[in-house]
mmCIF file of C-alpha atoms in Angstrom:
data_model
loop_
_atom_site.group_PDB
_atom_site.id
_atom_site.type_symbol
_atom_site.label_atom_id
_atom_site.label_comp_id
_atom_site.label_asym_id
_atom_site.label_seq_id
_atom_site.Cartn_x
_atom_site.Cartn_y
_atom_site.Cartn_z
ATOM 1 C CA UNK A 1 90.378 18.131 -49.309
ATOM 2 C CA UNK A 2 88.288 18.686 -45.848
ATOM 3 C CA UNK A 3 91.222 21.020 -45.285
ATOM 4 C CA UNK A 4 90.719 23.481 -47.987
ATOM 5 C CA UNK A 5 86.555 23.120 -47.461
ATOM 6 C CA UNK A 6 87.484 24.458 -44.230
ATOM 7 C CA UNK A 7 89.774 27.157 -45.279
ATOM 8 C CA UNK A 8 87.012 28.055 -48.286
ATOM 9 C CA UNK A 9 84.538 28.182 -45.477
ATOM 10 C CA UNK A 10 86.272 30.192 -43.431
ATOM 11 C CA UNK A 11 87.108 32.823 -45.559
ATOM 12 C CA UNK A 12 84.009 33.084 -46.808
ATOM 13 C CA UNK A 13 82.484 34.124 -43.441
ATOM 14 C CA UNK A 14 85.288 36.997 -43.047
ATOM 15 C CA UNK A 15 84.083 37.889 -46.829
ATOM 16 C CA UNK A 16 81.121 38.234 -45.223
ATOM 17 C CA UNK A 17 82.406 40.293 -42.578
ATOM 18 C CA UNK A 18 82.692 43.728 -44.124
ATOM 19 C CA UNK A 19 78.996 43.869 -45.882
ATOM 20 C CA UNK A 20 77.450 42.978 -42.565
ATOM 21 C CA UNK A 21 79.350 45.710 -41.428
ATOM 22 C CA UNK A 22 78.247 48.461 -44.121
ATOM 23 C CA UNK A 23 74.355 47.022 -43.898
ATOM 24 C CA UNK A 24 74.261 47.708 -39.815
ATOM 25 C CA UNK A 25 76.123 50.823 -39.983
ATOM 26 C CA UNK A 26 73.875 51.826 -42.251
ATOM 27 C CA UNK A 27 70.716 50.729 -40.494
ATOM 28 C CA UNK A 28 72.487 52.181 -37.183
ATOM 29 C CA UNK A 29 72.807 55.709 -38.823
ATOM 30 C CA UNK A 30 69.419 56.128 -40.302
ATOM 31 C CA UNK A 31 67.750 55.216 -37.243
ATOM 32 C CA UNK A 32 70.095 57.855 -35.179
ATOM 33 C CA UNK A 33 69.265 60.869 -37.626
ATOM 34 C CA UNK A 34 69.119 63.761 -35.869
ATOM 35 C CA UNK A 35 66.092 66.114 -36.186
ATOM 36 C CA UNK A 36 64.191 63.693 -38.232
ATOM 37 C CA UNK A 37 61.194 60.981 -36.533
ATOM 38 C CA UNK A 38 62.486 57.248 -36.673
ATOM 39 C CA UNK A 39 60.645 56.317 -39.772
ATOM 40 C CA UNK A 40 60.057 52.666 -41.471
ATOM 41 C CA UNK A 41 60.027 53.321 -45.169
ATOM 42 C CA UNK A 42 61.154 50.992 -47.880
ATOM 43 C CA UNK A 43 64.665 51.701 -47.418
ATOM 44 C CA UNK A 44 64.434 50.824 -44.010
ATOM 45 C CA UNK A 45 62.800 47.515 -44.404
ATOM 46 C CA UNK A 46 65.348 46.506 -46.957
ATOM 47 C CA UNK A 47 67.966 47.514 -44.821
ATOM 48 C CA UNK A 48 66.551 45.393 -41.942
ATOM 49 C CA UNK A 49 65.762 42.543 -44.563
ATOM 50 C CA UNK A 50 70.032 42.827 -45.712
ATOM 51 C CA UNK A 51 71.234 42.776 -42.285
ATOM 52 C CA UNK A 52 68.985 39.335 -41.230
ATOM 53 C CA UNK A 53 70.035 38.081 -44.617
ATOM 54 C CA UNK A 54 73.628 38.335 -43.921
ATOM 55 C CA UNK A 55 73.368 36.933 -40.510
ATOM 56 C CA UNK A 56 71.709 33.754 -41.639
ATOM 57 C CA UNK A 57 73.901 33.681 -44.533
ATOM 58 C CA UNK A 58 77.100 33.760 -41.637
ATOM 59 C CA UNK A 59 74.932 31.222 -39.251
ATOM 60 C CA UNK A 60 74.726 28.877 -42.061
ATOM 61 C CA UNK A 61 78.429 29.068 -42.998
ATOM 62 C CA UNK A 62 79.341 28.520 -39.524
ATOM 63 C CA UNK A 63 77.555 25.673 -38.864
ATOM 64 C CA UNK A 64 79.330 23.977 -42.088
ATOM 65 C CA UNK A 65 82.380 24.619 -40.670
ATOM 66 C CA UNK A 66 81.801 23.312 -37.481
ATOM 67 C CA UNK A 67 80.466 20.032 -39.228
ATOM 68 C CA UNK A 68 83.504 20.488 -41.578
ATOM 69 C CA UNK A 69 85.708 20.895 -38.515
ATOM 70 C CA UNK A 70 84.307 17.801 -36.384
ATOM 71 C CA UNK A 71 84.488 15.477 -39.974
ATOM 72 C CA UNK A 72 88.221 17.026 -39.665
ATOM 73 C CA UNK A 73 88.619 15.850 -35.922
ATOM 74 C CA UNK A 74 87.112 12.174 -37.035
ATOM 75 C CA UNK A 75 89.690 11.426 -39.541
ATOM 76 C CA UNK A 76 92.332 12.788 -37.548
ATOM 77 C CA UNK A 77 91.633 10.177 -34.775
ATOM 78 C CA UNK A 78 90.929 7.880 -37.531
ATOM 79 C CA UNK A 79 93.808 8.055 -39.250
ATOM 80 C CA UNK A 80 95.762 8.227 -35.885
ATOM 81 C CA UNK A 81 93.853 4.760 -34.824
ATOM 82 C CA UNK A 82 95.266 3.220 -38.246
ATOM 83 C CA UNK A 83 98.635 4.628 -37.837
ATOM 84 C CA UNK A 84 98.732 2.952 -34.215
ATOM 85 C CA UNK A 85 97.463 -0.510 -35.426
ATOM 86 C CA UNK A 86 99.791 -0.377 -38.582
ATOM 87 C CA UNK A 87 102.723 0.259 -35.980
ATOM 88 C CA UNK A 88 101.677 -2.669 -33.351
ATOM 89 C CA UNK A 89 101.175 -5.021 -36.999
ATOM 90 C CA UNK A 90 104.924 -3.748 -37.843
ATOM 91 C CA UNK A 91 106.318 -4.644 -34.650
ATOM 92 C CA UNK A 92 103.881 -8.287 -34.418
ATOM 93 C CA UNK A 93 105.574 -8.858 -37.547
ATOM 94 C CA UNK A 94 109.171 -8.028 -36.418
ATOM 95 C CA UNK A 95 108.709 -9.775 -33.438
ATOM 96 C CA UNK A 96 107.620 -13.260 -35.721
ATOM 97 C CA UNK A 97 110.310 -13.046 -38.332
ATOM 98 C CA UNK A 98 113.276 -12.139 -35.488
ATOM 99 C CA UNK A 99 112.341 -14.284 -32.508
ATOM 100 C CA UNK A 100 109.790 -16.886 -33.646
ATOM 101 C CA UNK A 101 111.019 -17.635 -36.916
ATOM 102 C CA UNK A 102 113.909 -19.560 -34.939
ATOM 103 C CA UNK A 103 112.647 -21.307 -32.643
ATOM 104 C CA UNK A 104 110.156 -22.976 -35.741
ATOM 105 C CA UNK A 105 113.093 -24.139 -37.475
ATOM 106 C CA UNK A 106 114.284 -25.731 -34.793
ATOM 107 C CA UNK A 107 110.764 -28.428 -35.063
ATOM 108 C CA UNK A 108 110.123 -30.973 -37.423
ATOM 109 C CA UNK A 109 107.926 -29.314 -40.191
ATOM 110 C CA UNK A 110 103.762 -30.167 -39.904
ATOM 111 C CA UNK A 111 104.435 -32.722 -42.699
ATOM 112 C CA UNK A 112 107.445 -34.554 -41.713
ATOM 113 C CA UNK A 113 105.119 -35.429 -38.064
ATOM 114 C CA UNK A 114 102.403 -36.641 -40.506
ATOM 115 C CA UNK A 115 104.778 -39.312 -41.764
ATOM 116 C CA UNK A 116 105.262 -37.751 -45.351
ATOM 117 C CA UNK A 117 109.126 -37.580 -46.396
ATOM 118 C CA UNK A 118 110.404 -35.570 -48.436
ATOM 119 C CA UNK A 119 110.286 -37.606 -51.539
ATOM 120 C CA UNK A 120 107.558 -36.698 -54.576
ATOM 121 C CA UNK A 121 104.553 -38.913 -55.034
ATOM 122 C CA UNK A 122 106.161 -41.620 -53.618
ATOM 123 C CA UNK A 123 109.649 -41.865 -55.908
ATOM 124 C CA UNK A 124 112.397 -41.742 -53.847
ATOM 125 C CA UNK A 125 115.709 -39.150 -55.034
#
């Protein structure tokens, strides 16, 4: 899920790319027009108002990705941390049933050192 979030995210910033493009090559040639004063009409303003629009548009993706990117990071080392504990758990485990597991049967169970015999309720088999 974060995954596609951060491949949405992504291409929504290059989708971004090519108007910002058009708006500041606009804006680029009608302030370079030759024979004709530098003038700030309507046009112009909107122009201006396009380009800053687009750039805080792109900022704002951005920074969701980057928070999209470290939440990524997070649960990569999170789900690393589990996988690392599950594996020493699997091997605790191993080592109990293998090695320990033995040696136990080789003691008198917790109840026979308490005195109780294996008889039920005190009739005798």
């Amino acid at each position: 899920a974060v995954e596609n979030i951060i491949r949405q995210l992504k291409d929504a910033v290059w989708e971004k790319d090519a108007p910002n493009k058009v708006a500041q090559t606009r804006l680029s040639n009608r302030h370079q027009r030759p024979n004709i004063e530098l003038c700030r009409d309507e046009p112009a303003h909107r122009l201006v108002e396009e380009v800053e629009e687009i750039e805080d548009s792109v900022r704002k993706l951005e920074s969701k990705l980057e928070t999209s990117e470290a939440h990524h990071r997070d649960l990569k080392a999170t789900r690393l941390s589990l996988e690392k504990e599950i594996s020493v758990k699997k091997n605790s485990i191993l080592i109990d049933r293998d090695r320990c597991l033995r040696v136990r049967q080789c003691f008198p169970s917790g109840n026979h050192l308490c005195g109780y015999r294996n008889n039920t309720y005190g009739v005798e088999q």
